[in-house]
Short mmCIF file of C-alpha atoms in Angstrom, two decimals:
data_model
loop_
_atom_site.label_atom_id
_atom_site.label_comp_id
_atom_site.label_asym_id
_atom_site.label_seq_id
_atom_site.Cartn_x
_atom_site.Cartn_y
_atom_site.Cartn_z
CA GLN A 28 65.91 188.93 -54.98
CA VAL A 29 68.84 189.43 -56.94
CA GLN A 30 71.22 186.72 -57.35
CA LEU A 31 74.73 186.72 -58.87
CA GLN A 32 77.10 183.86 -59.53
CA GLU A 33 80.08 183.71 -60.74
CA SER A 34 81.72 181.00 -62.98
CA GLY A 35 85.03 180.78 -64.45
CA PRO A 36 88.96 178.09 -64.41
CA GLY A 37 89.47 177.43 -61.07
CA LEU A 38 93.05 177.18 -61.84
CA VAL A 39 94.85 179.67 -64.03
CA LYS A 40 98.77 178.83 -64.98
CA PRO A 41 100.85 181.70 -64.40
CA SER A 42 101.59 184.53 -66.69
CA GLU A 43 98.04 184.42 -67.99
CA THR A 44 94.49 185.79 -67.98
CA LEU A 45 92.25 185.44 -65.68
CA SER A 46 88.56 185.13 -66.79
CA LEU A 47 84.98 185.57 -64.72
CA THR A 48 81.82 185.90 -65.44
CA CYS A 49 79.70 186.85 -62.92
CA THR A 50 75.75 186.17 -64.06
CA VAL A 51 73.10 188.41 -62.29
CA SER A 52 69.35 187.27 -61.69
CA GLY A 53 65.94 187.67 -60.09
CA GLY A 54 66.69 191.64 -61.53
CA SER A 55 68.04 193.27 -64.11
CA ILE A 56 72.06 194.89 -64.30
CA LYS A 57 70.44 198.29 -65.38
CA ASN A 58 71.00 201.20 -63.70
CA PHE A 59 73.81 199.57 -61.23
CA TYR A 60 76.97 199.25 -60.52
CA TRP A 61 78.25 195.79 -60.37
CA THR A 62 82.13 195.33 -58.47
CA TRP A 63 84.12 192.59 -58.28
CA ILE A 64 85.92 192.32 -54.89
CA ARG A 65 88.37 189.44 -53.96
CA GLN A 66 89.79 187.63 -50.57
CA PRO A 67 93.70 185.85 -50.53
CA PRO A 68 92.90 182.76 -48.72
CA GLY A 69 93.16 183.12 -45.02
CA LYS A 70 93.20 187.67 -45.73
CA GLY A 71 90.68 190.09 -46.15
CA LEU A 72 89.57 191.54 -48.62
CA GLU A 73 90.30 193.72 -51.53
CA TRP A 74 88.16 196.04 -54.20
CA ILE A 75 89.03 195.70 -57.28
CA GLY A 76 86.83 197.37 -59.30
CA HIS A 77 83.68 198.18 -60.65
CA ILE A 78 81.47 198.93 -63.72
CA TYR A 79 78.08 200.39 -64.19
CA TYR A 80 76.06 199.13 -66.73
CA SER A 81 76.47 202.28 -69.00
CA GLY A 82 79.88 201.25 -69.01
CA SER A 83 82.02 203.03 -67.14
CA THR A 84 84.90 201.42 -64.91
CA ASP A 85 86.72 202.63 -62.18
CA TYR A 86 89.60 200.06 -60.71
CA ASN A 87 91.69 199.75 -56.93
CA PRO A 88 95.24 201.60 -58.75
CA SER A 89 97.26 198.54 -57.50
CA LEU A 90 95.31 196.38 -59.89
CA LYS A 91 94.65 198.66 -62.70
CA SER A 92 98.04 198.02 -65.23
CA ARG A 93 96.54 194.80 -65.26
CA VAL A 94 92.25 194.58 -65.27
CA THR A 95 90.06 195.03 -66.90
CA ILE A 96 85.40 194.54 -66.43
CA SER A 97 83.02 194.38 -68.35
CA ILE A 98 79.56 194.29 -69.26
CA ASP A 99 76.58 193.12 -71.62
CA THR A 100 73.48 193.98 -70.75
CA SER A 101 71.74 192.01 -73.14
CA LYS A 102 73.02 189.20 -71.04
CA ASN A 103 72.77 189.90 -67.30
CA GLN A 104 76.29 190.08 -67.21
CA PHE A 105 79.53 191.18 -65.87
CA SER A 106 83.74 190.29 -66.47
CA LEU A 107 86.38 190.34 -64.70
CA ASN A 108 89.92 190.07 -67.15
CA LEU A 109 93.22 189.67 -64.75
CA ASN A 110 96.22 189.09 -66.53
CA SER A 111 99.62 188.71 -66.35
CA VAL A 112 98.51 186.78 -63.24
CA THR A 113 100.90 185.53 -60.67
CA ALA A 114 100.80 183.23 -56.75
CA ALA A 115 99.48 186.21 -55.50
CA ASP A 116 96.92 186.91 -57.89
CA THR A 117 95.18 183.37 -56.08
CA ALA A 118 92.36 184.27 -53.68
CA VAL A 119 88.29 183.96 -53.73
CA TYR A 120 86.49 186.49 -56.32
CA TYR A 121 83.54 187.79 -55.49
CA CYS A 122 80.74 189.54 -58.06
CA ALA A 123 78.26 192.69 -55.65
CA ARG A 124 76.57 194.90 -56.66
CA ASP A 125 76.64 198.20 -55.78
CA ARG A 126 78.95 201.16 -55.93
CA TRP A 127 79.25 202.23 -52.50
CA TYR A 128 78.70 199.47 -50.63
CA TRP A 129 77.25 195.79 -51.11
CA GLY A 130 74.50 193.79 -49.87
CA HIS A 131 74.32 191.46 -52.50
CA TRP A 132 76.85 189.40 -53.06
CA GLY A 133 77.97 185.68 -55.39
CA GLN A 134 79.24 182.82 -53.31
CA GLY A 135 82.49 183.46 -54.49
CA ILE A 136 84.40 181.28 -57.07
CA LEU A 137 88.35 180.18 -56.52
CA VAL A 138 90.93 181.02 -58.38
CA THR A 139 94.29 179.20 -58.22
CA VAL A 140 97.28 180.40 -59.91
CA SER A 141 99.53 177.26 -60.44
CA SER A 142 101.85 175.60 -63.04
CA ASP B 9 94.23 205.42 -50.79
CA ILE B 10 92.87 205.43 -47.35
CA GLN B 11 94.02 203.70 -44.33
CA MET B 12 91.93 201.32 -42.38
CA THR B 13 92.44 199.83 -39.23
CA GLN B 14 90.23 197.48 -36.90
CA SER B 15 90.99 196.32 -33.83
CA PRO B 16 91.49 194.43 -31.98
CA SER B 17 92.37 191.82 -34.34
CA SER B 18 90.65 189.21 -32.65
CA LEU B 19 88.56 188.82 -29.24
CA SER B 20 87.73 185.67 -27.20
CA ALA B 21 83.95 186.32 -25.46
CA SER B 22 81.17 184.80 -24.17
CA VAL B 23 77.46 184.56 -24.88
CA GLY B 24 76.05 187.37 -23.50
CA ASP B 25 78.57 189.33 -24.09
CA ARG B 26 78.48 193.80 -25.12
CA VAL B 27 80.86 193.31 -27.74
CA THR B 28 82.64 196.55 -29.51
CA ILE B 29 85.08 196.88 -32.50
CA THR B 30 86.96 199.74 -33.18
CA CYS B 31 88.16 200.81 -36.52
CA ARG B 32 90.25 203.87 -37.23
CA ALA B 33 90.42 205.59 -40.83
CA SER B 34 93.63 207.04 -41.92
CA GLN B 35 91.76 210.45 -43.36
CA SER B 36 88.06 211.76 -42.41
CA ILE B 37 85.77 209.84 -43.93
CA ASN B 38 82.69 211.46 -42.84
CA ASN B 39 80.27 208.74 -42.42
CA TYR B 40 80.96 207.28 -45.36
CA LEU B 41 81.46 203.29 -43.63
CA ASN B 42 80.48 200.19 -42.88
CA TRP B 43 79.98 197.03 -41.23
CA TYR B 44 80.04 193.27 -42.62
CA GLN B 45 80.00 189.87 -41.30
CA GLN B 46 81.96 187.27 -42.52
CA LYS B 47 81.26 183.68 -41.38
CA PRO B 48 84.07 180.85 -42.93
CA GLY B 49 83.24 179.48 -47.01
CA LYS B 50 80.57 182.16 -47.04
CA ALA B 51 80.36 186.06 -48.85
CA PRO B 52 80.43 188.87 -46.20
CA LYS B 53 76.97 190.28 -45.53
CA LEU B 54 77.16 193.74 -45.55
CA LEU B 55 75.41 194.54 -41.36
CA MET B 56 75.71 198.50 -41.79
CA PHE B 57 76.06 201.16 -44.13
CA ALA B 58 76.61 204.81 -42.89
CA ALA B 59 78.00 204.12 -40.24
CA SER B 60 74.80 203.58 -38.08
CA SER B 61 72.37 202.56 -40.79
CA LEU B 62 71.04 198.86 -40.01
CA GLN B 63 70.96 196.82 -42.94
CA GLY B 64 67.16 195.54 -43.65
CA GLY B 65 66.78 192.50 -41.90
CA VAL B 66 69.89 192.66 -39.46
CA PRO B 67 69.27 192.29 -35.40
CA SER B 68 68.31 195.15 -34.08
CA ARG B 69 71.55 194.06 -31.58
CA PHE B 70 73.67 195.49 -33.89
CA SER B 71 74.73 198.68 -33.65
CA GLY B 72 77.45 201.20 -35.56
CA SER B 73 78.72 204.45 -34.62
CA GLY B 74 81.09 207.00 -35.18
CA SER B 75 82.17 210.40 -38.07
CA GLY B 76 85.14 211.23 -39.55
CA THR B 77 88.04 209.22 -38.44
CA ASP B 78 87.13 206.70 -35.85
CA PHE B 79 83.38 204.55 -35.37
CA THR B 80 82.71 201.55 -33.57
CA LEU B 81 80.40 198.10 -34.37
CA THR B 82 78.84 197.29 -31.21
CA ILE B 83 77.14 193.67 -30.55
CA SER B 84 74.63 193.66 -27.60
CA SER B 85 74.34 190.78 -26.49
CA LEU B 86 76.40 187.95 -28.27
CA GLN B 87 74.43 185.49 -29.75
CA PRO B 88 76.11 181.91 -31.29
CA GLU B 89 75.94 182.56 -34.57
CA ASP B 90 77.46 185.78 -34.33
CA PHE B 91 80.72 184.22 -33.91
CA ALA B 92 82.81 185.28 -37.17
CA THR B 93 85.03 187.92 -38.38
CA TYR B 94 83.77 191.60 -38.80
CA TYR B 95 85.23 194.17 -41.34
CA CYS B 96 84.98 197.67 -41.66
CA GLN B 97 85.05 199.13 -45.60
CA GLN B 98 85.18 203.08 -46.28
CA SER B 99 83.71 205.00 -48.96
CA TYR B 100 84.41 208.14 -48.98
CA SER B 101 84.54 210.36 -52.19
CA THR B 102 86.72 208.45 -54.87
CA PRO B 103 87.95 204.58 -55.54
CA PRO B 104 89.29 202.95 -54.19
CA TRP B 105 87.38 201.92 -50.97
CA THR B 106 89.31 200.24 -48.83
CA PHE B 107 89.03 197.55 -45.88
CA GLY B 108 90.18 197.21 -42.52
CA GLN B 109 91.91 193.80 -41.90
CA GLY B 110 89.25 192.26 -39.83
CA THR B 111 88.76 191.64 -36.55
CA LYS B 112 87.76 187.67 -35.41
CA VAL B 113 85.11 187.26 -33.21
CA GLU B 114 85.96 183.75 -31.46
CA ILE B 115 84.52 182.19 -27.98
CA LYS B 116 85.46 181.97 -24.85
#
């Protein structure tokens, strides 16, 4: 059974870069799409973007200028970088598998943007 | 972007009740509509995909219907473990994929 686990700093300063990694275990990262989704505290879900194992990406236009998703197939990991963060980027960040809908999720990681 | 609107935003119901949640898309999305259940502090759980296909392991009291712009998620007999927030999500054509704002199902 595939498992996903987010990791990274839980606190990021305003204007800096949020960097998270999702480690995939129990299955190969190849031949799938891998997705990032976030949820501000007490609010709804927002699709950030996804990456295919080959490296092709799609991003939410609302974040496109600030976001980069990358993949390392040798480590079975993919990553999220979000630059120039503000308090509005405070959220639980989830990684998930697949392109159109998501049956496999990480547990989520709370990232707070604060000085 | 395609806007997804759920109704109601919250509801109170009793164990054994039949519960229906509605999701409306701002344009036709054929049947590219998925439903999730989220409990506090947990990741969302996929319930239904392609409007009416039950994800493996999900109880058969959950059902989905609809096509085009109007969709429903029905719980035929609400169980204690079903109290949660439910989200619809569209995956029509090209990204960005978008979610409804959520429907919180509470105990009456």
